[in-house]
Structures are given as structure tokens and as C-alpha cells.
Short mmCIF file of C-alpha atoms in Angstrom, two decimals:
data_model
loop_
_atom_site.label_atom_id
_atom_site.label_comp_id
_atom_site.label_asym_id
_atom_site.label_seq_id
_atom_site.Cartn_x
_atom_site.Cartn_y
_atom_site.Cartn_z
CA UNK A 1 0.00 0.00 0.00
CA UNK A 2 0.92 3.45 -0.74
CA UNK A 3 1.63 6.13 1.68
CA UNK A 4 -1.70 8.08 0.91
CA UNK A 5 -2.32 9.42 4.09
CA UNK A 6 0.00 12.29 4.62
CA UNK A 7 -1.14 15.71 6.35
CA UNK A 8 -4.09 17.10 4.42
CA UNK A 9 -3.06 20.54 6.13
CA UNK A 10 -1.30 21.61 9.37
CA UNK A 11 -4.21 20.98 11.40
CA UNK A 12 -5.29 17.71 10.66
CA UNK A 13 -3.65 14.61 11.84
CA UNK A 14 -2.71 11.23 9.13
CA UNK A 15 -5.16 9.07 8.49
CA UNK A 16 -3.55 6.76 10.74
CA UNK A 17 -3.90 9.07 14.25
CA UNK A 18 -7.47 9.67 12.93
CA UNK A 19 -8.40 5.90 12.94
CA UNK A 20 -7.02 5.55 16.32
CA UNK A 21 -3.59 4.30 16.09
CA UNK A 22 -2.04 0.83 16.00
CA UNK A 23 -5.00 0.17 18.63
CA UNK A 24 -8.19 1.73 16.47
CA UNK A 25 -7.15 -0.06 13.76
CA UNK A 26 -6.99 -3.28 15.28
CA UNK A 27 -10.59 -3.19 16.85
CA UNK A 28 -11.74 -1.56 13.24
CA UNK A 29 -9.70 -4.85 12.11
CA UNK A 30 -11.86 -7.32 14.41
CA UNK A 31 -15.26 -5.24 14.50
CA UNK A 32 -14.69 -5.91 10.03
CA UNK A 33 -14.18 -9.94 10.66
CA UNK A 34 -16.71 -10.04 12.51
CA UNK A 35 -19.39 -8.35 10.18
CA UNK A 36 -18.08 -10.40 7.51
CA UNK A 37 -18.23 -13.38 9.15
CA UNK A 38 -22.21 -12.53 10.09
CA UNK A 39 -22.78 -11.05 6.39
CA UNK A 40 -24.37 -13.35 4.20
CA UNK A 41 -22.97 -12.10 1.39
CA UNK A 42 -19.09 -12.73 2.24
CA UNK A 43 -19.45 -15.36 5.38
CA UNK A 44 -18.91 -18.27 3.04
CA UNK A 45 -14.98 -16.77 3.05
CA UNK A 46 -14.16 -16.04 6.14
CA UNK A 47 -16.16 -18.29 8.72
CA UNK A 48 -14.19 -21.37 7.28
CA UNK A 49 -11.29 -19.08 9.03
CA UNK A 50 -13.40 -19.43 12.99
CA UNK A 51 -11.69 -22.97 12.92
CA UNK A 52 -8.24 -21.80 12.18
CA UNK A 53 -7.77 -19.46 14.76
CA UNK A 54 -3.93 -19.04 14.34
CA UNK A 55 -4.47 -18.62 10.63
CA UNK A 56 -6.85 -16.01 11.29
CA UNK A 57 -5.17 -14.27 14.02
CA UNK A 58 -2.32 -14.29 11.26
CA UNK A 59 -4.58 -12.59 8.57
CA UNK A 60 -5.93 -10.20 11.51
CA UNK A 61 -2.46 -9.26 11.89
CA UNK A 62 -1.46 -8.54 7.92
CA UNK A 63 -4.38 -6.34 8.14
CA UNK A 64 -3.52 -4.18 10.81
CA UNK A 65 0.07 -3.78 9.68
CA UNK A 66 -1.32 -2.98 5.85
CA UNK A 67 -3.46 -0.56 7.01
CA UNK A 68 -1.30 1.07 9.61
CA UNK A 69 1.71 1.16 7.34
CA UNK A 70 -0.57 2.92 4.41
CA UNK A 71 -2.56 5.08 6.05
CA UNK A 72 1.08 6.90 7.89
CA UNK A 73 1.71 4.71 10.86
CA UNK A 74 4.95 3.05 12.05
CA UNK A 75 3.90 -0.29 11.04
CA UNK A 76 5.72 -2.67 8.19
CA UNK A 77 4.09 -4.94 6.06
CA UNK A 78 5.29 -7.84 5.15
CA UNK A 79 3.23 -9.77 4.24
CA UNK A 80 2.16 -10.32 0.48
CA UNK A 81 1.03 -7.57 -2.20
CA UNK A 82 -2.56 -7.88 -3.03
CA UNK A 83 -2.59 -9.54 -6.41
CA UNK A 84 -0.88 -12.37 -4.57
CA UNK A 85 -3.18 -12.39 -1.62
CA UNK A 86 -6.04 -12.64 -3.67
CA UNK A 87 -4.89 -14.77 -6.19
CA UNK A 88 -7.31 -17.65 -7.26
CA UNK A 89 -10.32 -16.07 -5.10
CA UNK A 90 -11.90 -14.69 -7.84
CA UNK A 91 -13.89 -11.90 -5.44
CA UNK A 92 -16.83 -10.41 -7.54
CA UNK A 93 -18.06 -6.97 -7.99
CA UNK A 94 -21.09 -7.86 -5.42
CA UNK A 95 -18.87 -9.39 -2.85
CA UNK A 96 -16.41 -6.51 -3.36
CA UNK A 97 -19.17 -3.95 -2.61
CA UNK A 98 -20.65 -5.65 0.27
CA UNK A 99 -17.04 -5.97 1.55
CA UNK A 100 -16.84 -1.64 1.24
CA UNK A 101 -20.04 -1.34 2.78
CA UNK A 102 -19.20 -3.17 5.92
CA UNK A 103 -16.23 -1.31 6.43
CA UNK A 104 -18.07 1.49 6.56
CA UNK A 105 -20.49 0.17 8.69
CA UNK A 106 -17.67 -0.61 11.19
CA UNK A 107 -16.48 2.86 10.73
CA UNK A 108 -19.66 4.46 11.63
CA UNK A 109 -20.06 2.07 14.85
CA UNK A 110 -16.37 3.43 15.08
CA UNK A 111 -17.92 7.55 14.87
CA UNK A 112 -15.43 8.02 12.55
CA UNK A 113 -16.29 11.52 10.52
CA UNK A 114 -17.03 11.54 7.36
CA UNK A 115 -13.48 12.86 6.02
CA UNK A 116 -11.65 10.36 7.50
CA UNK A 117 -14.52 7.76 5.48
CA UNK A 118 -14.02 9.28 2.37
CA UNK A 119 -10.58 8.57 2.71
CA UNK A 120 -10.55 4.77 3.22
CA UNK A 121 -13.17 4.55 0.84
CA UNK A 122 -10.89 5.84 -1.91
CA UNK A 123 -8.03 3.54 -0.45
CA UNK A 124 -10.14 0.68 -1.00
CA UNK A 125 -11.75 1.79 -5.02
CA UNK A 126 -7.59 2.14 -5.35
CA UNK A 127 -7.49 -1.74 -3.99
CA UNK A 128 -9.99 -2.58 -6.27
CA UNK A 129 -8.34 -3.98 -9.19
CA UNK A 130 -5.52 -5.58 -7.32
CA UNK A 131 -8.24 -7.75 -5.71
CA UNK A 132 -11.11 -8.26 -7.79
CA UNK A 133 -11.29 -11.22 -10.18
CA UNK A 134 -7.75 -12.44 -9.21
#
């Protein structure tokens, strides 16, 4: 991921300070498994994962250092680029948007404002084709 979230202006903290740290990003991080696991839509992919607990705690973990690294925090990722990642999953448009939207429902249970939204929500349309149909 790209460092996109530098200061917009003086006065306004990175994207990463505004989604609460290494800490706000980890319970946005578990909040976002969750409603994926409980969304209809995109369970089928990620409650095989409630059985693998280290696996997912792994994937968890990617997630949070992705995020945090792109978004202007101290974290490295090292994990694999998305193309890789996705590779063979062959994600749809649908599941893609139902993916977005529960993000953003995690962000609003989250009271992020609507700036800091807009934000991740052009992150992930930038995502997009790295993921989709891989």
C-alpha cells in the first residue's frame, strides 16, 4: 500500500492518528471480521477461518500492519502484495461492494467523521483492481 495518508493541512492529523492508532485499527480490524463473518454475502470466506484461529489471528495481523503502514503509521508490512493475496479467489463486484459497505459500517459504529470515510473509501476503489477477479 501506498503512503496516501500524509497531512491534508497543518491541522489535521494522518489518516492513521485519525483511525485511532495501531490500537483503532486493530478493533476496526476485528469489528470488520466479525461483520463479515455474520454477512451473508461474504461469510462463506471467512467463517471457514473461525476454525483456524492461528491462521486467522495471522490474517488479523497482515491487516492491521497494511493498514497502519498505508494510512502513515509506524507499522511494516510484510506480508504479500494484493494480487498475490487474492490470487485464485476470484472476489466479484457484489462481494467486493458488500465488503466496502461493511467497512463502513464498522467505521460508523467506530464515529469516525465523514473525512476520514471518504478517505478509506478511496483507499479501498484504489485496492480494487488488485483484488477483484484475481
Amino acid at each position: 500500500m501506498t503512503q496516501v495518508a500524509t497531512k491534508k493541512s497543518t491541522n489535521q492529523a494522518i489518516l492513521f492518528e485519525r483511525l485511532g492508532g495501531t490500537k483503532g485499527i486493530s478493533m476496526i480490524v476485528d469489528d470488520v471480521v466479525e461483520t463479515h463473518m455474520n454477512n451473508p454475502a461474504v461469510s462463506p470466506r471467512f467463517l471457514p477461518y473461525k476454525d483456524q484461529p492461528e491462521r486467522l489471528a495471522v490474517i488479523k495481523q497482515h491487516t492491521v500492519d497494511f493498514f497502519s503502514s498505508g494510512s502513515g503509521g509506524p507499522a511494516v508490512y510484510t506480508g504479500r502484495d494484493m494480487p498475490t493475496t487474492h490470487a485464485g479467489m476470484n472476489i466479484s463486484a457484489a462481494e467486493y461492494m458488500h465488503v466496502m459497505d461493511d467497512i463502513m459500517l464498522v467505521l460508523d459504529k467506530h464515529r469516525i467523521d465523514e473525512e476520514t470515510k471518504k478517505e478509506v473509501l478511496a483507499i479501498l476503489w484504489s485496492l480494487k483492481g488488485m483484488i477483484m477477479g484475481k
